[in-house]
Short mmCIF file of C-alpha atoms in Angstrom, two decimals:
data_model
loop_
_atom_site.label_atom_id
_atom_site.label_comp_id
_atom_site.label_asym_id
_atom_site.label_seq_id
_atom_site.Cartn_x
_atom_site.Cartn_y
_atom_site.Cartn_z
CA UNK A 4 10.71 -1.88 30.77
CA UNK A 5 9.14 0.74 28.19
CA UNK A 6 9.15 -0.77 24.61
CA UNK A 7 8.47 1.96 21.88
CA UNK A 8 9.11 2.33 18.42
CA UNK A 9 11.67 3.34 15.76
CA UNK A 10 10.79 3.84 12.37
CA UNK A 11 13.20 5.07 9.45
CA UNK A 12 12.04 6.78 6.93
CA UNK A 13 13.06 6.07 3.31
CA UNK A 14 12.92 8.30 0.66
CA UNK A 15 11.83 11.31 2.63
CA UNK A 16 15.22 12.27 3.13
CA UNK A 17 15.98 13.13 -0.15
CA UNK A 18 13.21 15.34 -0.43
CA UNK A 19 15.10 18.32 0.34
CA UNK A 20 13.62 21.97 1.33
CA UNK A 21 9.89 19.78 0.50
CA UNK A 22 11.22 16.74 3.52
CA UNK A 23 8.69 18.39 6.01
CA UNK A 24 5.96 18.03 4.12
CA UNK A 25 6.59 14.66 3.84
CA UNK A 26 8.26 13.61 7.29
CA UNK A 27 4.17 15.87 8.58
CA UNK A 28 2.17 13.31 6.41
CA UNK A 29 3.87 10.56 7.43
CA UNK A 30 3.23 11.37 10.55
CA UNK A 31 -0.13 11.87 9.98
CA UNK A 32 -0.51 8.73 8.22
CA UNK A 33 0.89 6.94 10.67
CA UNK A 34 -1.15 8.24 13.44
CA UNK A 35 -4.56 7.32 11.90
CA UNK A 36 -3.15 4.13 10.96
CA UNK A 37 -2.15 3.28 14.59
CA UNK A 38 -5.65 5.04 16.23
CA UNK A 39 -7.66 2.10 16.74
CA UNK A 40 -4.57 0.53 18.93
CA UNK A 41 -4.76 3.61 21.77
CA UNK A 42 -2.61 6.55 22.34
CA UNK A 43 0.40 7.69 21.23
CA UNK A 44 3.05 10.01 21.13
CA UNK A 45 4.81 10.37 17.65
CA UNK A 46 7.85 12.49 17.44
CA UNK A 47 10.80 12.79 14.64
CA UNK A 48 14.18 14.10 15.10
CA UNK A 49 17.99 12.34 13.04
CA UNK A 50 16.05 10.91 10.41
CA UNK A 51 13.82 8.49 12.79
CA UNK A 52 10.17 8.98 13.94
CA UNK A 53 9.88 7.50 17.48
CA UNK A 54 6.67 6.05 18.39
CA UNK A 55 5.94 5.78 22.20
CA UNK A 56 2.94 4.45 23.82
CA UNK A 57 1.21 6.95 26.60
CA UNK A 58 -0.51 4.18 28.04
CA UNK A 59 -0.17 0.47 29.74
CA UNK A 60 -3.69 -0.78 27.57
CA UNK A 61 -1.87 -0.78 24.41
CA UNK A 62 -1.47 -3.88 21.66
CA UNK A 63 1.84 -3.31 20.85
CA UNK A 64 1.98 -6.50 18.28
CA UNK A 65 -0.87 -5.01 16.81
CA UNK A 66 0.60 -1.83 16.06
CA UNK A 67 3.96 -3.08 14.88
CA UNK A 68 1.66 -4.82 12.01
CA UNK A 69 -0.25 -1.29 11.53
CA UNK A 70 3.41 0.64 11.21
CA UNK A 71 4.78 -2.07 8.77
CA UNK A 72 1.90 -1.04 6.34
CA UNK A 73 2.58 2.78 6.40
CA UNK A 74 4.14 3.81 2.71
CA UNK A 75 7.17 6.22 3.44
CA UNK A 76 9.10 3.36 6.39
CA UNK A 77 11.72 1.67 4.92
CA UNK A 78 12.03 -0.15 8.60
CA UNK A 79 10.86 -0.18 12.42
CA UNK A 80 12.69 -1.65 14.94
CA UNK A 81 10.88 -2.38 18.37
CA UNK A 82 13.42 -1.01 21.14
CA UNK A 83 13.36 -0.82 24.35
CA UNK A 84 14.38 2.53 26.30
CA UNK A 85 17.21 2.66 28.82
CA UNK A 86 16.25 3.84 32.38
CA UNK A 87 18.98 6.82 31.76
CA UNK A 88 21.10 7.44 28.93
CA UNK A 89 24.75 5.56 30.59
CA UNK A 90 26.56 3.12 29.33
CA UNK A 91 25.06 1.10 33.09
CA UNK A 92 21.58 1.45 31.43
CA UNK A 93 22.58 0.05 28.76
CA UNK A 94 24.29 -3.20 29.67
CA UNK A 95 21.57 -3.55 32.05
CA UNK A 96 18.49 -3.32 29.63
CA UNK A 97 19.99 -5.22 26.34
CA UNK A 98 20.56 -8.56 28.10
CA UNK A 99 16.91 -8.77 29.69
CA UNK A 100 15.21 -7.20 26.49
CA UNK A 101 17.13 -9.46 23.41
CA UNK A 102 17.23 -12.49 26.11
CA UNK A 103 14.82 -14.79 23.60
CA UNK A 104 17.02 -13.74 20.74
CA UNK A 105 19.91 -14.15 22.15
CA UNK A 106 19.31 -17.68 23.48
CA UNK A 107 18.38 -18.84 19.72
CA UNK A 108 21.09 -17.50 18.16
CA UNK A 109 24.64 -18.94 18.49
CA UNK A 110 26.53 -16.25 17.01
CA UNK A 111 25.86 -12.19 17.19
CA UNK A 112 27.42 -8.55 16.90
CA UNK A 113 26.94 -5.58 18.29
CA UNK A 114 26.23 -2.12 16.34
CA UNK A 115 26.31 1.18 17.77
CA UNK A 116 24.95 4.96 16.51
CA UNK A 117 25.73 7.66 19.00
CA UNK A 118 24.25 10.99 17.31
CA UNK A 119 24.78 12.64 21.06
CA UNK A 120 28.26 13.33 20.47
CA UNK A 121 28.54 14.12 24.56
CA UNK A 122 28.22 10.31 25.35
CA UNK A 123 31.54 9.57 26.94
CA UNK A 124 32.23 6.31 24.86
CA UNK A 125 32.28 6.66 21.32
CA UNK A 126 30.69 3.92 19.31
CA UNK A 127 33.62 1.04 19.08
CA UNK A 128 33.87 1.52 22.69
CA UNK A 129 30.35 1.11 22.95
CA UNK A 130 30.02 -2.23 21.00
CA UNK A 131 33.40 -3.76 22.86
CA UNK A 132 31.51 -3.12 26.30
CA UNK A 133 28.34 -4.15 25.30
CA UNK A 134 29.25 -7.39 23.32
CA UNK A 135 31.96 -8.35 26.47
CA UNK A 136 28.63 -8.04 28.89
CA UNK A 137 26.50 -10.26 26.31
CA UNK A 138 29.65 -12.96 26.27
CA UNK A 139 29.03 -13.22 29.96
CA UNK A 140 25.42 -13.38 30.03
CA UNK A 141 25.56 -15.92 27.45
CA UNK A 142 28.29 -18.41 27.37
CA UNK A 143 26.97 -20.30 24.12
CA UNK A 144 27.04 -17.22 22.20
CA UNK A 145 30.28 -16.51 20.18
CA UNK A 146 30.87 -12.97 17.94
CA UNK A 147 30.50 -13.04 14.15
CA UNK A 148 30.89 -9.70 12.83
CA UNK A 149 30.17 -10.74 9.02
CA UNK A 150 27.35 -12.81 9.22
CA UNK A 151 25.52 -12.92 12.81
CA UNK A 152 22.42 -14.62 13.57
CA UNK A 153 21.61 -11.79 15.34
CA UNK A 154 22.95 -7.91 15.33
CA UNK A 155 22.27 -5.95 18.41
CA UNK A 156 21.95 -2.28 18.04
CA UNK A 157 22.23 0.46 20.31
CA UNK A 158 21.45 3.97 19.42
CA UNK A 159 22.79 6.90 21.56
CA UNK A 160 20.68 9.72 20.95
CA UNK A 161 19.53 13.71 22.19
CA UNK A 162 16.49 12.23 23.79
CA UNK A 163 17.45 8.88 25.09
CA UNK A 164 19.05 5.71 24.80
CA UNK A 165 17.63 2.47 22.63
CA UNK A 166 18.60 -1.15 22.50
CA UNK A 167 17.31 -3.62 19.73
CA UNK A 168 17.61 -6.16 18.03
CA UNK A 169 17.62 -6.55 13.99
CA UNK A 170 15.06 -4.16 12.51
CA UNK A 171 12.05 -5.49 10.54
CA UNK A 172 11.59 -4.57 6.67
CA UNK A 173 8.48 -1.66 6.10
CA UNK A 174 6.29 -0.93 3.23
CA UNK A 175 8.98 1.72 1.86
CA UNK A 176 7.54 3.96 -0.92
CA UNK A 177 6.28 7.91 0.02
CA UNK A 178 3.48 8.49 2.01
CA UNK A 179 0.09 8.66 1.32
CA UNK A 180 -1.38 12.16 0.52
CA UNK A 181 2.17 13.59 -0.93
CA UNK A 182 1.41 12.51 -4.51
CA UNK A 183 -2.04 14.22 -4.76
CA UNK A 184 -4.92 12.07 -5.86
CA UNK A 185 -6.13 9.53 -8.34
CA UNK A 186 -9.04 7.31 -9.01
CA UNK A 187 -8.49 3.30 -9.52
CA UNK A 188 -10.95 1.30 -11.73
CA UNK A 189 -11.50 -1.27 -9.70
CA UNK A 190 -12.73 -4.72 -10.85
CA UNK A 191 -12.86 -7.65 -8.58
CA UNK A 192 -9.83 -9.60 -10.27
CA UNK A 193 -6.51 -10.09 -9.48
CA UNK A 194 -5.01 -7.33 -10.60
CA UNK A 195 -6.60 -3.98 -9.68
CA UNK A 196 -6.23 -4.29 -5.92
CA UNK A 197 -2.44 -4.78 -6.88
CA UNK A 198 -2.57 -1.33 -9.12
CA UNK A 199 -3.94 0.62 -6.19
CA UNK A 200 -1.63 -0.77 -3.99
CA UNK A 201 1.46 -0.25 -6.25
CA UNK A 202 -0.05 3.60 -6.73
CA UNK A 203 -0.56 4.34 -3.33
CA UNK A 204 2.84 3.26 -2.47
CA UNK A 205 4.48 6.33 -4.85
CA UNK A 206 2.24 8.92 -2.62
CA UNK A 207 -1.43 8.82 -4.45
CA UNK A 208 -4.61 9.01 -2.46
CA UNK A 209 -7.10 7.10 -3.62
CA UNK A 210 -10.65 6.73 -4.62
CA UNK A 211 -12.30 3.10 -6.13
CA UNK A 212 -14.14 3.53 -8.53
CA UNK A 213 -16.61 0.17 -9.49
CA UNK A 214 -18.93 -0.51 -11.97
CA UNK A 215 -21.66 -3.09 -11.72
CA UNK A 216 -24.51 -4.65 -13.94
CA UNK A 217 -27.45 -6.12 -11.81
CA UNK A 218 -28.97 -8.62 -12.48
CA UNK A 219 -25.70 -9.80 -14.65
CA UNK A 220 -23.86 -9.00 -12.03
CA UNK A 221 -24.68 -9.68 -7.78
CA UNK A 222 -24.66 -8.33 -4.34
CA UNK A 223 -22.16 -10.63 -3.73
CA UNK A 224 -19.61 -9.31 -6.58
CA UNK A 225 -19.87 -6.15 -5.02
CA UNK A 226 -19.52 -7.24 -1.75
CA UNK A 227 -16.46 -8.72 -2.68
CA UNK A 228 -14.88 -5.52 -4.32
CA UNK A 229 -15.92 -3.39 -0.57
CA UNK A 230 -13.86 -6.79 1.02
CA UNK A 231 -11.42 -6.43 -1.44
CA UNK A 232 -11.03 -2.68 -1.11
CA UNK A 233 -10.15 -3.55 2.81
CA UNK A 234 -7.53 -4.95 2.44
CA UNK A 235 -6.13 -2.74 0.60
CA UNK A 236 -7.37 0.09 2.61
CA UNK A 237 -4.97 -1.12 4.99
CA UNK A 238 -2.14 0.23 3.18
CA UNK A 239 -4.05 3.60 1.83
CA UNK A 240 -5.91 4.32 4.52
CA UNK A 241 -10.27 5.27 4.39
CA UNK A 242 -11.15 5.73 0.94
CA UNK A 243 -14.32 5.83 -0.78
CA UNK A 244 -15.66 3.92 -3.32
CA UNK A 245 -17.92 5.23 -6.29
CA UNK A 246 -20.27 2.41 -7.66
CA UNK A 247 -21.63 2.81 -11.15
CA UNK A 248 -25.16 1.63 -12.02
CA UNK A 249 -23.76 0.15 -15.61
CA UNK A 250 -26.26 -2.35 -16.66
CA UNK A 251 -28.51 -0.52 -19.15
CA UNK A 252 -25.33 1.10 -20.94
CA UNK A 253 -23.94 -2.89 -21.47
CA UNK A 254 -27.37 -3.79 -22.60
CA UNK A 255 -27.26 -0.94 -25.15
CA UNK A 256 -23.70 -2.02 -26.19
CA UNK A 257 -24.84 -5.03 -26.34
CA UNK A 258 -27.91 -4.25 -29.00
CA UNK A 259 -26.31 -1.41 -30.97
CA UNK A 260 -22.31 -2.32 -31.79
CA UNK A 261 -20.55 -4.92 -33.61
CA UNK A 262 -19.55 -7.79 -30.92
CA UNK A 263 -15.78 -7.71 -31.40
CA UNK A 264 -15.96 -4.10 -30.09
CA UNK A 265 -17.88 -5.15 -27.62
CA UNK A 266 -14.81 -4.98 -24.86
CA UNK A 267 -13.02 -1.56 -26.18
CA UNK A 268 -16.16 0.61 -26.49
CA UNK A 269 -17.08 -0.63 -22.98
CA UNK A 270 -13.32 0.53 -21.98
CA UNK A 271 -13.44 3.79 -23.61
CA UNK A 272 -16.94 4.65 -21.79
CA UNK A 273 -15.60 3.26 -18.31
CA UNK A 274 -12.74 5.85 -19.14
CA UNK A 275 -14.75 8.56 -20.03
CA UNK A 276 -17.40 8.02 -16.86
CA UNK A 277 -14.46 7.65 -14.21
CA UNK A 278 -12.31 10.59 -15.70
CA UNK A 279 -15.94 12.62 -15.01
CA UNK A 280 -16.46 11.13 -11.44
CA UNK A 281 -12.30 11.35 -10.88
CA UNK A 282 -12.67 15.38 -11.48
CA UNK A 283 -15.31 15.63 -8.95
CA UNK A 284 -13.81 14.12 -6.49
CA UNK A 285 -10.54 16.01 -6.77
CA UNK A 286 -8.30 13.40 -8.49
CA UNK A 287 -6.10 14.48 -11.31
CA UNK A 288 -5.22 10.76 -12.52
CA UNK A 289 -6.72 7.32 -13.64
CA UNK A 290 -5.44 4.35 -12.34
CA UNK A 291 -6.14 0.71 -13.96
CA UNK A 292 -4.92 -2.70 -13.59
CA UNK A 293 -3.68 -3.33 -16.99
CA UNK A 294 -1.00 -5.56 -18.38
CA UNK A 295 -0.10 -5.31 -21.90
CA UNK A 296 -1.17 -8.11 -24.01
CA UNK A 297 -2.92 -10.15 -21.25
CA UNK A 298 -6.42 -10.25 -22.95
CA UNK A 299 -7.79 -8.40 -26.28
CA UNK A 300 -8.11 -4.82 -24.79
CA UNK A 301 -4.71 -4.48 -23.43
CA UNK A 302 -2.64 -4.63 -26.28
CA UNK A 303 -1.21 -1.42 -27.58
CA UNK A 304 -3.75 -1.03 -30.68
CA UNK A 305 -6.85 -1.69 -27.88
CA UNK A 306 -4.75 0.75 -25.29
CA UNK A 307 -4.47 3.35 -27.75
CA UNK A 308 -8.09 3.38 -28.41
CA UNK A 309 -9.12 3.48 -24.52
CA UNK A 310 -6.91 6.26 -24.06
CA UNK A 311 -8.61 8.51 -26.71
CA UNK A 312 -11.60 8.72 -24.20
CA UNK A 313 -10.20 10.08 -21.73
CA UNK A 314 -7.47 13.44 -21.73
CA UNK A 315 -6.63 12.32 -18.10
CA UNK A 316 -3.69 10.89 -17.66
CA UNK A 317 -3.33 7.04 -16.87
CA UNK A 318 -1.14 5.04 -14.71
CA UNK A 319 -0.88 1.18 -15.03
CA UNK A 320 1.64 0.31 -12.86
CA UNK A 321 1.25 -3.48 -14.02
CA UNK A 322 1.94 -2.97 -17.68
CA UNK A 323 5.12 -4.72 -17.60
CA UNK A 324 4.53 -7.68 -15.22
CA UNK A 325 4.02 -11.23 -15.87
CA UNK A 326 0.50 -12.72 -14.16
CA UNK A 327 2.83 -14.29 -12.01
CA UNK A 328 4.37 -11.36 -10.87
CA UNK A 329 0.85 -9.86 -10.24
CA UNK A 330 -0.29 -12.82 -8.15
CA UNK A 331 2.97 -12.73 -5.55
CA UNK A 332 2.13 -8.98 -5.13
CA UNK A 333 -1.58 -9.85 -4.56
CA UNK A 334 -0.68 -13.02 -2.02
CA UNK A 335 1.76 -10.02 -0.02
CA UNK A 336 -1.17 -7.80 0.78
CA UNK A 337 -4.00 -10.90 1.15
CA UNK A 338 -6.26 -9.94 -1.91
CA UNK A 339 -5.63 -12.99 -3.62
CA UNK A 340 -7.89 -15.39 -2.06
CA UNK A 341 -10.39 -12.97 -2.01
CA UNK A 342 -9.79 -11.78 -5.50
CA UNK A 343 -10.57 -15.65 -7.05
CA UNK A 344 -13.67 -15.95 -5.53
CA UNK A 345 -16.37 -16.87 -8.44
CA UNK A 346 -18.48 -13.99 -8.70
CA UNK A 347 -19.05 -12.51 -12.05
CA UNK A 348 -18.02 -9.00 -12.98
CA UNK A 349 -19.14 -6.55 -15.42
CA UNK A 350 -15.78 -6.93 -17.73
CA UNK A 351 -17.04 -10.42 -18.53
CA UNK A 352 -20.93 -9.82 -19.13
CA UNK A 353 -21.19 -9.82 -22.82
CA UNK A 354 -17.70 -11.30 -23.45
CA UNK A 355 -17.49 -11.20 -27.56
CA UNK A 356 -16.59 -14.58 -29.18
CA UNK A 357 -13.78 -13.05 -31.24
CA UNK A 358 -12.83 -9.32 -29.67
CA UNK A 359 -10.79 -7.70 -32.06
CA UNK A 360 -7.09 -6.94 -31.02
CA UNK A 361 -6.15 -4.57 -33.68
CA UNK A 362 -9.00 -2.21 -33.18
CA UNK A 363 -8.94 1.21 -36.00
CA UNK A 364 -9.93 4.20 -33.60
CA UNK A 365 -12.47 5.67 -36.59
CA UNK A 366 -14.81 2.60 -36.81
CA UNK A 367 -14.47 2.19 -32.82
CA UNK A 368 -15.33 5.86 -32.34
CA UNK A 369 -18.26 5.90 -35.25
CA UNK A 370 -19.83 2.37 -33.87
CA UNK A 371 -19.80 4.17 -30.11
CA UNK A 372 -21.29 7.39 -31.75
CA UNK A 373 -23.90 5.55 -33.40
CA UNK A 374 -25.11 3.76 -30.14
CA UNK A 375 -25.51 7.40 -28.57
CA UNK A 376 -24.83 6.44 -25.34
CA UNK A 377 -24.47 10.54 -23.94
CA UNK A 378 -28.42 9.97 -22.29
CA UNK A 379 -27.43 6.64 -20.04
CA UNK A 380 -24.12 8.06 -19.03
CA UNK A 381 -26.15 11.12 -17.71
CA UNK A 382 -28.03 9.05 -15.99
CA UNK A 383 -25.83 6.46 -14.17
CA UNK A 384 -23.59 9.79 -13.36
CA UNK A 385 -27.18 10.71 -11.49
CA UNK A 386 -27.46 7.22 -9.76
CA UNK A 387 -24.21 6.96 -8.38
CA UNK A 388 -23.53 4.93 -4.87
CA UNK A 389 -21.04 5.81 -2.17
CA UNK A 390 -19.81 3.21 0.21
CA UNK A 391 -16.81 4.38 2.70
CA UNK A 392 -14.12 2.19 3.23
CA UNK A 393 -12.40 1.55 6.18
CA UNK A 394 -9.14 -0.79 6.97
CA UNK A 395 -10.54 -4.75 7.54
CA UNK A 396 -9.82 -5.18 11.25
#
């Protein structure tokens, strides 16, 4: 029996005269995504992009996990296709196919879509032949059209005919690539693997974009952000990620500012530094993991003083969560665990005792211009290091 795929796409169809472009990076996403598994064939037509294996070698669990982290399905459904496209076919192949859910369930429906309009039986007729067949093939069973334990679908369509059973939730959002480009500051907290997921989601390609302070900060903190980035890459696809030698420029805050502005000049030169590396790599945004009023430099006096460092515009898709919020996101796509590991980052090297929370932009901006910190940013922009990412297998 030959098992393929349907996948539905979400907001793509309300893209209008622009839903090609989208439905052709989908697509695209979702053959890259699915390359490592083996071949396929991937083919859209009525709002649903079948996915059919050209090969016997295939992992077909494996690539129902790879689909269900493509941005731009709102659900996939694993099917199986009818020999032919009758009404035989299909009370032949549902039966075998949903057997295992059919013997755990004790109640069930039947759904039918016929889109090929020169089926004989039109869709009730479909569902009372079908659901009669099941009835016999499974005395225990009774029918529940408001609230089955299971819902057995059949789709009639130009190129075939599909039985399955209930289909399985995906990522949603718009795909990758459609949204242009942006560059995520990327810590190796909680809450920045959650930004560049919730960013790449609405359509943004990505590039990470890390900053580290050796010998205040290790191999192993870094290693942690590439692990980190992995996971996530699973859901954006290869990225890279821009490492910035940072520890003289922390020394030099350090030495020359007052210590409660230790944490917002740092901010405003990490803005200023990634807006410089986001334009040469293409990207026309900044993306951070912010929350407002979760430590000194994200409330809206600190915020407003970051911003001024950077005319790029800056999304913070956490702004108005809760840490708890945050955390379930981060559990959902597996950074979490990863993401509490104990390795120091560069945010907390040189913590001050008292930060200030109301920060006035014209003493922040005169202490930074004071330090003169134009000759080390030249020169970490010279040192920079590229690592590629690629989806944790």
């Amino acid at each position: 029996m030959k098992e393929i795929l349907l996948l539905k796409d979400g907001e793509i169809v309300l893209k209008g005269m622009n839903r090609r472009q989208f439905e052709d990076a989908l697509k695209k996403n979702i053959r890259i995504a699915l390359q490592p598994v083996g071949r396929f064939e991937i083919t859209s037509a009525q709002s649903t992009i079948c996915v059919r294996p050209l090969g016997e070698d295939v992992d077909f669990d494996e690539a129902c996990d790879r689909v269900g982290r493509v941005f731009g399905i709102v659900s996939y459904s694993r099917a199986a296709l009818c020999e032919s496209k009758t009404m035989d076919a299909v009370m032949e192949t549902a039966p075998v196919y949903l057997e295992k859910q059919l013997r755990a369930a004790k109640t069930f429906k039947v759904e039918a879509k016929r889109s090929d309009k020169k089926f004989p039986l039109k869709s009730p007729e479909i569902c009372r032949e079908l659901g009669g067949r099941l009835l016999g093939c499974f005395p225990h069973l009774r029918v529940d059209v408001h609230d089955p334990d299971v819902t057995v679908y059949v789709e009639i369509r130009d190129f075939g005919a599909y039985v399955h059973a209930d289909p399985i939730r995906g990522a949603g959002g718009i795909p990758v690539g459609t949204g242009g480009k942006a560059a995520i500051l990327i810590s190796g907290g909680i809450d920045s693997p959650v930004a560049a997921y919730m960013m790449a989601k609405r359509g943004l390609r990505l590039t990470a974009i890390h900053f580290a302070s050796p010998p205040y900060t290790s191999q192993r903190a870094e290693d942690k952000v590439v692990r980190l980035l992995q996971k996530v890459s699973l859901y954006t696809g290869p990225l890279k990620m821009i490492t910035v030698p940072f520890t003289a420029i922390q020394e030099k805050l350090r030495d020359g500012c007052p210590e409660e502005l230790f944490t917002i000049i740092m901010r405003r030169l990490m803005m200023e530094m990634s807006q410089r590396i986001a334009r040469d790599y293409g990207c026309s945004a900044l993306i951070t993991g912010e929350s407002l009023g979760q430590v000194a430099s994200q409330t809206i006096g600190a915020l407003n003083c970051t911003d001024e460092a950077a005319d790029m515009v800056v999304f913070r898709p956490l702004i108005g969560m809760d840490k708890q919020e945050i955390i379930n996101i981060a559990y959902k796509i597996d950074t979490y665990e990863t993401s509490i590991e104990p390795y120091e980052d560069c945010c907390t090297v040189f913590t001050p005792r008292h930060p200030r929370t109301k920060p006035i932009l014209k003493f922040v901006k005169e202490a930074q211009e004071r330090a003169n910190f134009a000759p080390l940013i030249e020169e970490a922009l010279q040192n920079l290091k590229i690592t590629p990412i690629n989806p944790e297998i």
